[in-house]
Amino acid sequence: MPIYPPRPDPFECAICGKQRPLQWYERSQVDYPPICWGCEQYAYRTGPITRNPDMRLVKQIAALAAALAGEANQKIYQEARHG
């Protein structure tokens, strides 16, 4: 059985911008800053849903990389379109 870290202080998700953590939470689905559980597990699907802390860190890195790549692609498209 994994030992979970203490609940984090409130933070704003780096991807969706929502205030976290919510009042109610499942102990195994605690939001780890800077990304909320939803963005980490569902928005940028990079593997199975997991509660393993090491795999969650990998998924957070992948989610941040995907979000940054999406923003960069939008910026490149806007600059190419509008000069």
mmCIF file with all atom_site columns, C-alpha atoms in Angstrom:
data_model
loop_
_atom_site.group_PDB
_atom_site.id
_atom_site.type_symbol
_atom_site.label_atom_id
_atom_site.label_alt_id
_atom_site.label_comp_id
_atom_site.label_asym_id
_atom_site.label_entity_id
_atom_site.label_seq_id
_atom_site.pdbx_PDB_ins_code
_atom_site.Cartn_x
_atom_site.Cartn_y
_atom_site.Cartn_z
_atom_site.occupancy
_atom_site.B_iso_or_equiv
_atom_site.pdbx_formal_charge
_atom_site.auth_seq_id
_atom_site.auth_comp_id
_atom_site.auth_asym_id
_atom_site.auth_atom_id
_atom_site.pdbx_PDB_model_num
ATOM 1  C CA . MET A 1 1  ? 0.000   0.000  0.000   1.00 0.00 ? 1  MET A CA 1
ATOM 2  C CA . PRO A 1 2  ? 1.535   3.335  -1.026  1.00 0.00 ? 2  PRO A CA 1
ATOM 3  C CA . ILE A 1 3  ? 2.093   6.090  1.486   1.00 0.00 ? 3  ILE A CA 1
ATOM 4  C CA . TYR A 1 4  ? 0.628   9.306  0.154   1.00 0.00 ? 4  TYR A CA 1
ATOM 5  C CA . PRO A 1 5  ? 2.180   12.721 0.842   1.00 0.00 ? 5  PRO A CA 1
ATOM 6  C CA . PRO A 1 6  ? 0.227   15.308 2.840   1.00 0.00 ? 6  PRO A CA 1
ATOM 7  C CA . ARG A 1 7  ? -2.438  17.350 1.082   1.00 0.00 ? 7  ARG A CA 1
ATOM 8  C CA . PRO A 1 8  ? -0.866  20.267 -0.839  1.00 0.00 ? 8  PRO A CA 1
ATOM 9  C CA . ASP A 1 9  ? -1.603  23.929 -0.248  1.00 0.00 ? 9  ASP A CA 1
ATOM 10 C CA . PRO A 1 10 ? -4.176  25.500 -2.613  1.00 0.00 ? 10 PRO A CA 1
ATOM 11 C CA . PHE A 1 11 ? -2.793  26.223 -6.078  1.00 0.00 ? 11 PHE A CA 1
ATOM 12 C CA . GLU A 1 12 ? -3.978  27.101 -9.578  1.00 0.00 ? 12 GLU A CA 1
ATOM 13 C CA . CYS A 1 13 ? -3.635  24.368 -12.219 1.00 0.00 ? 13 CYS A CA 1
ATOM 14 C CA . ALA A 1 14 ? -1.012  25.286 -14.827 1.00 0.00 ? 14 ALA A CA 1
ATOM 15 C CA . ILE A 1 15 ? -3.104  23.840 -17.681 1.00 0.00 ? 15 ILE A CA 1
ATOM 16 C CA . CYS A 1 16 ? -6.795  24.487 -16.969 1.00 0.00 ? 16 CYS A CA 1
ATOM 17 C CA . GLY A 1 17 ? -6.331  27.422 -14.570 1.00 0.00 ? 17 GLY A CA 1
ATOM 18 C CA . LYS A 1 18 ? -8.834  26.143 -11.988 1.00 0.00 ? 18 LYS A CA 1
ATOM 19 C CA . GLN A 1 19 ? -8.245  26.642 -8.284  1.00 0.00 ? 19 GLN A CA 1
ATOM 20 C CA . ARG A 1 20 ? -7.168  23.407 -6.588  1.00 0.00 ? 20 ARG A CA 1
ATOM 21 C CA . PRO A 1 21 ? -7.553  21.354 -4.486  1.00 0.00 ? 21 PRO A CA 1
ATOM 22 C CA . LEU A 1 22 ? -11.302 20.954 -4.231  1.00 0.00 ? 22 LEU A CA 1
ATOM 23 C CA . GLN A 1 23 ? -12.914 20.602 -0.814  1.00 0.00 ? 23 GLN A CA 1
ATOM 24 C CA . TRP A 1 24 ? -13.654 16.898 -1.231  1.00 0.00 ? 24 TRP A CA 1
ATOM 25 C CA . TYR A 1 25 ? -11.005 14.596 -2.574  1.00 0.00 ? 25 TYR A CA 1
ATOM 26 C CA . GLU A 1 26 ? -10.207 10.920 -2.825  1.00 0.00 ? 26 GLU A CA 1
ATOM 27 C CA . ARG A 1 27 ? -6.962  10.288 -0.941  1.00 0.00 ? 27 ARG A CA 1
ATOM 28 C CA . SER A 1 28 ? -5.430  8.443  -3.897  1.00 0.00 ? 28 SER A CA 1
ATOM 29 C CA . GLN A 1 29 ? -6.410  11.226 -6.322  1.00 0.00 ? 29 GLN A CA 1
ATOM 30 C CA . VAL A 1 30 ? -4.857  14.201 -4.545  1.00 0.00 ? 30 VAL A CA 1
ATOM 31 C CA . ASP A 1 31 ? -3.852  17.038 -6.866  1.00 0.00 ? 31 ASP A CA 1
ATOM 32 C CA . TYR A 1 32 ? -0.092  17.514 -6.940  1.00 0.00 ? 32 TYR A CA 1
ATOM 33 C CA . PRO A 1 33 ? 1.017   21.018 -7.935  1.00 0.00 ? 33 PRO A CA 1
ATOM 34 C CA . PRO A 1 34 ? 1.274   22.383 -10.602 1.00 0.00 ? 34 PRO A CA 1
ATOM 35 C CA . ILE A 1 35 ? -1.336  20.182 -12.360 1.00 0.00 ? 35 ILE A CA 1
ATOM 36 C CA . CYS A 1 36 ? -4.762  18.995 -11.199 1.00 0.00 ? 36 CYS A CA 1
ATOM 37 C CA . TRP A 1 37 ? -5.804  15.327 -11.286 1.00 0.00 ? 37 TRP A CA 1
ATOM 38 C CA . GLY A 1 38 ? -8.149  15.879 -14.241 1.00 0.00 ? 38 GLY A CA 1
ATOM 39 C CA . CYS A 1 39 ? -5.537  17.432 -16.520 1.00 0.00 ? 39 CYS A CA 1
ATOM 40 C CA . GLU A 1 40 ? -2.957  14.886 -15.427 1.00 0.00 ? 40 GLU A CA 1
ATOM 41 C CA . GLN A 1 41 ? -5.054  11.770 -16.004 1.00 0.00 ? 41 GLN A CA 1
ATOM 42 C CA . TYR A 1 42 ? -7.626  12.663 -18.662 1.00 0.00 ? 42 TYR A CA 1
ATOM 43 C CA . ALA A 1 43 ? -6.868  15.790 -20.681 1.00 0.00 ? 43 ALA A CA 1
ATOM 44 C CA . TYR A 1 44 ? -3.486  14.638 -21.979 1.00 0.00 ? 44 TYR A CA 1
ATOM 45 C CA . ARG A 1 45 ? -3.853  10.854 -22.044 1.00 0.00 ? 45 ARG A CA 1
ATOM 46 C CA . THR A 1 46 ? -0.338  9.387  -22.036 1.00 0.00 ? 46 THR A CA 1
ATOM 47 C CA . GLY A 1 47 ? -1.053  5.969  -20.581 1.00 0.00 ? 47 GLY A CA 1
ATOM 48 C CA . PRO A 1 48 ? -3.395  4.169  -18.211 1.00 0.00 ? 48 PRO A CA 1
ATOM 49 C CA . ILE A 1 49 ? -4.977  5.933  -15.245 1.00 0.00 ? 49 ILE A CA 1
ATOM 50 C CA . THR A 1 50 ? -2.609  5.345  -12.355 1.00 0.00 ? 50 THR A CA 1
ATOM 51 C CA . ARG A 1 51 ? -2.260  6.161  -8.677  1.00 0.00 ? 51 ARG A CA 1
ATOM 52 C CA . ASN A 1 52 ? 1.437   5.296  -8.487  1.00 0.00 ? 52 ASN A CA 1
ATOM 53 C CA . PRO A 1 53 ? 3.248   8.510  -7.425  1.00 0.00 ? 53 PRO A CA 1
ATOM 54 C CA . ASP A 1 54 ? 6.210   7.889  -9.766  1.00 0.00 ? 54 ASP A CA 1
ATOM 55 C CA . MET A 1 55 ? 3.982   7.305  -12.790 1.00 0.00 ? 55 MET A CA 1
ATOM 56 C CA . ARG A 1 56 ? 1.923   10.364 -11.878 1.00 0.00 ? 56 ARG A CA 1
ATOM 57 C CA . LEU A 1 57 ? 5.074   12.495 -12.022 1.00 0.00 ? 57 LEU A CA 1
ATOM 58 C CA . VAL A 1 58 ? 5.827   11.136 -15.497 1.00 0.00 ? 58 VAL A CA 1
ATOM 59 C CA . LYS A 1 59 ? 2.261   11.895 -16.592 1.00 0.00 ? 59 LYS A CA 1
ATOM 60 C CA . GLN A 1 60 ? 2.524   15.440 -15.206 1.00 0.00 ? 60 GLN A CA 1
ATOM 61 C CA . ILE A 1 61 ? 5.674   16.062 -17.231 1.00 0.00 ? 61 ILE A CA 1
ATOM 62 C CA . ALA A 1 62 ? 3.981   14.681 -20.356 1.00 0.00 ? 62 ALA A CA 1
ATOM 63 C CA . ALA A 1 63 ? 0.862   16.785 -19.752 1.00 0.00 ? 63 ALA A CA 1
ATOM 64 C CA . LEU A 1 64 ? 2.920   19.976 -19.329 1.00 0.00 ? 64 LEU A CA 1
ATOM 65 C CA . ALA A 1 65 ? 4.939   19.178 -22.469 1.00 0.00 ? 65 ALA A CA 1
ATOM 66 C CA . ALA A 1 66 ? 1.747   18.584 -24.473 1.00 0.00 ? 66 ALA A CA 1
ATOM 67 C CA . ALA A 1 67 ? 0.203   21.830 -23.212 1.00 0.00 ? 67 ALA A CA 1
ATOM 68 C CA . LEU A 1 68 ? 3.339   23.811 -24.077 1.00 0.00 ? 68 LEU A CA 1
ATOM 69 C CA . ALA A 1 69 ? 3.504   22.216 -27.528 1.00 0.00 ? 69 ALA A CA 1
ATOM 70 C CA . GLY A 1 70 ? -0.143  23.130 -28.152 1.00 0.00 ? 70 GLY A CA 1
ATOM 71 C CA . GLU A 1 71 ? 0.429   26.754 -27.160 1.00 0.00 ? 71 GLU A CA 1
ATOM 72 C CA . ALA A 1 72 ? 3.564   26.948 -29.320 1.00 0.00 ? 72 ALA A CA 1
ATOM 73 C CA . ASN A 1 73 ? 1.704   25.535 -32.324 1.00 0.00 ? 73 ASN A CA 1
ATOM 74 C CA . GLN A 1 74 ? -1.071  28.110 -31.881 1.00 0.00 ? 74 GLN A CA 1
ATOM 75 C CA . LYS A 1 75 ? 1.486   30.925 -31.681 1.00 0.00 ? 75 LYS A CA 1
ATOM 76 C CA . ILE A 1 76 ? 3.295   29.716 -34.816 1.00 0.00 ? 76 ILE A CA 1
ATOM 77 C CA . TYR A 1 77 ? -0.004  29.408 -36.689 1.00 0.00 ? 77 TYR A CA 1
ATOM 78 C CA . GLN A 1 78 ? -1.113  32.922 -35.667 1.00 0.00 ? 78 GLN A CA 1
ATOM 79 C CA . GLU A 1 79 ? 2.211   34.457 -36.666 1.00 0.00 ? 79 GLU A CA 1
ATOM 80 C CA . ALA A 1 80 ? 2.190   32.676 -40.021 1.00 0.00 ? 80 ALA A CA 1
ATOM 81 C CA . ARG A 1 81 ? -1.397  33.682 -40.692 1.00 0.00 ? 81 ARG A CA 1
ATOM 82 C CA . HIS A 1 82 ? -1.224  37.304 -39.578 1.00 0.00 ? 82 HIS A CA 1
ATOM 83 C CA . GLY A 1 83 ? 2.412   38.014 -40.314 1.00 0.00 ? 83 GLY A CA 1
#
